Amino acid sequence: MVAEIEPSNIERSFLLESLEKGIRVDGRGIYDYRTLKISCGPTAGLVEVQLGQTRVLARVSCEVTRPFPDRPTEGIVQFNAELSSMCAPGFDSSGKPSAQEVAVTRMLERVIRQSRAVDTEALCILAGEKVWTVRIDIHFLDHGGNLVDAASVAAIAALRHFRRPDVTVDGEEAIIHDVRERNPVPLSIHHTPVCVTFGFFGEAIMVLDTSLLEEQTQVSSFTVTLNSHREVCALNKAGGIPLSPGQIQRCIQIALAKVDELNEKIQEAIKQ
């Protein structure tokens, strides 16, 4: 169960009055991201992302398994998100996934797996017999708001940073080489989708990258997922108020500019 600590009425009123004047409590512009830091390593597939006060750790691992019967030539990509009491005092570590954990996991599945960002056919070793199962574990270390954007950056950066063992196929036999014997190989990534999330406070006020206080006060959110080719991969709305076509188009235009910045930072972090 999640017993989230709600802000006081005074905090809500102060926040809303500030937003009506075009001022955010933390001093950012309406469409500004918080400071983003991406750290890769020391092992391949391990990435830590810090977005303001939100900290996320992504870890990619792989193992050889049997493919699904209906997709014998495709590997498997799995996601798991974990929100513990270490992340925020309102979260419980009883073991049962919370609604927010499920929501983040499903969003990552839409963003990365369903958009076919990872070439699953390249994960096939022996058709119908052996494939690579790639698992992405997302651990939230600090909850400072906007978990989805931080998780999407961490997940795609970790996938691009990951290296799997090399494989040699000889007839019906597959030899998996130890990383000490042969250099591991990167995953085949078709594109790099990332999420850009907006918070709405009524029909007239919209901000980018909500902090925890803003997230607790907003009436709805809207997430635009774009890749480096400026293609829309997914749209997701949560909350009560409806959005007009003009508002959706406005969000997409802003997200287009932000995605280029996010992809540049991901590329820089991986090169380092």
XYZ file of C-alpha atoms in Angstrom:
272
model
C 0.000 0.000 0.000
C 1.106 3.555 -0.679
C 0.304 6.138 1.981
C 1.538 9.254 0.262
C 2.178 12.319 2.371
C 0.008 15.043 0.880
C 1.041 18.726 0.827
C -0.806 21.133 3.081
C -3.532 23.484 1.823
C -1.154 26.419 2.295
C 1.482 24.778 0.089
C -1.098 24.037 -2.612
C -2.462 27.587 -2.543
C 1.007 29.127 -2.708
C 1.970 26.889 -5.632
C -1.189 27.646 -7.632
C -0.973 31.394 -7.025
C 2.667 31.351 -8.180
C 1.840 29.381 -11.336
C -0.954 31.802 -12.200
C 1.735 34.520 -12.250
C 4.034 32.381 -14.408
C 6.415 31.627 -11.514
C 7.481 28.191 -10.321
C 8.405 27.569 -6.710
C 11.881 26.246 -7.592
C 12.656 29.214 -9.860
C 12.506 27.364 -13.185
C 10.759 28.575 -16.286
C 7.405 27.032 -17.174
C 8.985 24.772 -19.822
C 12.360 24.123 -18.177
C 13.700 20.761 -17.099
C 15.480 20.335 -13.812
C 19.213 19.594 -13.971
C 19.770 16.177 -15.575
C 22.833 14.079 -14.702
C 23.536 10.677 -16.281
C 26.266 8.396 -14.906
C 27.183 5.145 -16.671
C 29.068 2.208 -15.183
C 31.223 0.900 -13.708
C 29.727 -2.252 -15.284
C 28.003 -2.373 -18.666
C 24.276 -1.737 -18.467
C 24.361 0.098 -15.128
C 23.149 3.713 -15.328
C 22.154 6.231 -12.664
C 20.017 9.224 -13.625
C 19.396 12.243 -11.442
C 16.639 14.647 -12.490
C 16.492 17.358 -9.867
C 15.820 15.497 -6.622
C 14.634 12.363 -8.441
C 17.249 9.602 -8.640
C 16.853 6.399 -10.642
C 19.154 3.408 -11.068
C 18.701 1.196 -14.149
C 20.376 -2.195 -14.491
C 20.251 -4.387 -17.602
C 20.968 -8.113 -17.473
C 20.447 -11.042 -19.837
C 20.095 -14.809 -19.837
C 19.433 -17.542 -22.389
C 15.837 -18.841 -22.376
C 13.316 -20.479 -24.695
C 11.318 -18.081 -26.894
C 7.549 -17.710 -26.814
C 5.880 -20.339 -29.034
C 4.183 -17.704 -31.215
C 7.467 -15.787 -31.708
C 10.166 -18.428 -32.134
C 12.695 -16.086 -33.766
C 12.396 -13.169 -31.343
C 14.126 -12.530 -28.045
C 12.338 -11.234 -24.947
C 12.546 -7.805 -23.314
C 11.227 -7.495 -19.755
C 10.815 -4.524 -17.413
C 10.513 -4.239 -13.654
C 10.150 -1.048 -11.602
C 10.697 -0.914 -7.855
C 9.543 1.844 -5.503
C 10.640 1.250 -1.922
C 10.471 3.169 1.331
C 14.051 4.278 0.657
C 12.706 6.246 -2.311
C 10.048 8.094 -0.282
C 8.462 7.482 3.147
C 5.043 6.985 1.557
C 6.030 3.780 -0.243
C 5.774 0.330 1.282
C 8.266 -2.483 0.721
C 5.810 -5.290 1.489
C 6.463 -6.976 -1.867
C 3.175 -6.348 -3.657
C 3.624 -3.964 -6.622
C 1.974 -0.592 -6.062
C -0.215 1.084 -8.661
C 2.584 3.542 -9.447
C 5.111 0.729 -9.995
C 2.713 -0.975 -12.389
C 2.051 2.319 -14.207
C 5.779 3.034 -14.700
C 6.440 -0.548 -15.866
C 3.610 -0.453 -18.393
C 4.717 2.941 -19.657
C 8.263 1.663 -20.242
C 6.868 -1.362 -22.059
C 4.902 0.933 -24.372
C 7.810 3.302 -24.867
C 10.582 0.775 -25.530
C 9.188 -2.688 -26.240
C 6.020 -1.873 -28.176
C 7.789 0.831 -30.193
C 10.336 -1.877 -31.104
C 13.274 0.224 -29.991
C 15.210 -2.993 -29.319
C 15.737 -5.364 -32.248
C 14.284 -8.537 -30.716
C 15.106 -10.645 -33.776
C 18.793 -9.914 -33.187
C 18.373 -11.574 -29.765
C 17.589 -14.945 -31.379
C 20.305 -17.620 -31.028
C 18.563 -20.764 -32.304
C 15.048 -20.336 -33.676
C 12.480 -21.955 -31.410
C 15.164 -23.134 -28.988
C 17.335 -20.399 -27.527
C 17.008 -16.623 -27.357
C 18.337 -13.859 -25.156
C 15.965 -12.525 -22.503
C 16.959 -8.945 -21.661
C 15.713 -7.656 -18.319
C 15.669 -3.991 -17.323
C 15.329 -3.353 -13.582
C 14.468 0.192 -12.552
C 15.185 1.112 -8.920
C 13.963 4.501 -7.701
C 16.363 5.873 -5.108
C 14.698 9.266 -4.479
C 11.234 10.474 -5.463
C 11.348 14.157 -6.340
C 8.607 14.068 -8.983
C 8.305 12.992 -12.638
C 9.417 9.398 -12.248
C 8.425 8.443 -15.806
C 10.818 10.813 -17.589
C 13.747 9.868 -15.355
C 12.980 6.148 -15.761
C 12.750 6.372 -19.555
C 16.124 8.122 -19.811
C 17.714 5.600 -17.435
C 16.234 2.588 -19.250
C 17.222 3.565 -22.791
C 20.673 4.749 -21.675
C 21.258 1.454 -19.856
C 20.181 -0.543 -22.919
C 22.578 1.397 -25.127
C 25.371 1.018 -22.574
C 24.805 -2.742 -22.084
C 26.952 -5.460 -23.662
C 25.885 -9.112 -23.911
C 28.220 -12.124 -24.323
C 29.115 -13.042 -27.891
C 27.674 -16.238 -29.348
C 28.932 -18.674 -31.994
C 26.368 -20.962 -33.645
C 27.620 -24.216 -35.136
C 24.732 -26.168 -36.640
C 22.339 -26.921 -33.765
C 24.866 -25.988 -31.101
C 25.342 -22.513 -29.629
C 28.538 -21.559 -27.821
C 28.261 -18.595 -25.450
C 31.697 -17.053 -24.981
C 32.906 -15.770 -21.655
C 33.498 -12.023 -21.623
C 37.147 -12.744 -20.732
C 37.576 -14.794 -23.900
C 35.793 -12.562 -26.405
C 34.608 -8.984 -26.257
C 30.873 -8.683 -25.481
C 28.653 -7.072 -28.119
C 26.126 -4.217 -27.841
C 22.410 -4.666 -28.348
C 20.867 -3.685 -31.659
C 18.886 -0.497 -30.916
C 16.642 0.837 -33.698
C 15.900 4.214 -32.093
C 16.075 6.059 -28.763
C 12.628 6.939 -27.376
C 12.365 9.192 -24.312
C 9.399 10.592 -22.402
C 8.559 14.274 -21.916
C 5.836 14.819 -19.317
C 3.664 17.900 -18.757
C 1.544 18.716 -15.716
C -1.782 20.567 -15.971
C -3.288 22.782 -13.301
C -6.698 23.578 -14.739
C -7.257 24.386 -18.397
C -4.902 27.364 -18.678
C -1.747 26.367 -16.754
C 0.724 23.797 -18.124
C 4.288 23.111 -16.936
C 7.076 20.752 -17.973
C 8.813 18.259 -15.651
C 6.766 18.574 -12.470
C 8.470 18.498 -9.088
C 6.975 16.342 -6.327
C 4.899 19.231 -4.939
C 3.644 20.136 -8.412
C 2.873 16.486 -9.154
C 0.796 16.184 -5.987
C -1.128 19.349 -6.863
C -1.720 18.868 -10.609
C -5.102 17.728 -11.906
C -3.739 15.746 -14.860
C -0.557 14.880 -16.729
C 0.298 14.246 -20.361
C 3.352 12.309 -21.563
C 4.739 12.598 -25.091
C 7.268 9.966 -26.173
C 9.528 10.875 -29.085
C 12.718 9.446 -30.529
C 15.793 10.982 -32.114
C 14.102 10.793 -35.523
C 11.403 13.152 -34.178
C 8.769 10.424 -34.446
C 5.922 10.177 -31.929
C 6.200 6.744 -30.294
C 3.460 7.024 -27.651
C 1.036 9.428 -25.991
C -0.334 8.933 -22.489
C -2.754 11.047 -20.452
C -3.572 10.565 -16.772
C -6.046 12.620 -14.784
C -9.350 14.393 -15.082
C -9.428 17.404 -17.384
C -9.729 16.895 -21.164
C -7.080 18.283 -23.516
C -7.871 20.134 -26.700
C -6.129 19.292 -30.003
C -4.316 22.623 -29.720
C -2.914 21.738 -26.281
C -1.769 18.322 -27.507
C -0.043 19.900 -30.512
C 1.600 22.474 -28.248
C 2.958 19.720 -25.987
C 4.361 17.825 -28.977
C 6.103 20.938 -30.331
C 7.738 21.648 -26.966
C 8.687 17.988 -26.557
C 10.403 17.961 -29.967
C 12.889 20.568 -28.759
C 13.437 18.840 -25.402
C 14.007 15.378 -26.896
C 17.007 16.630 -28.868
C 18.569 17.923 -25.625
C 17.875 14.657 -23.783
C 19.348 12.526 -26.570
C 22.493 14.653 -26.641
C 23.008 14.111 -22.901
C 22.417 10.364 -23.248
C 24.971 10.191 -26.073
C 27.535 12.197 -24.109
C 27.135 9.993 -21.024
C 27.595 6.772 -23.012
C 30.723 8.102 -24.757
C 32.300 8.993 -21.427
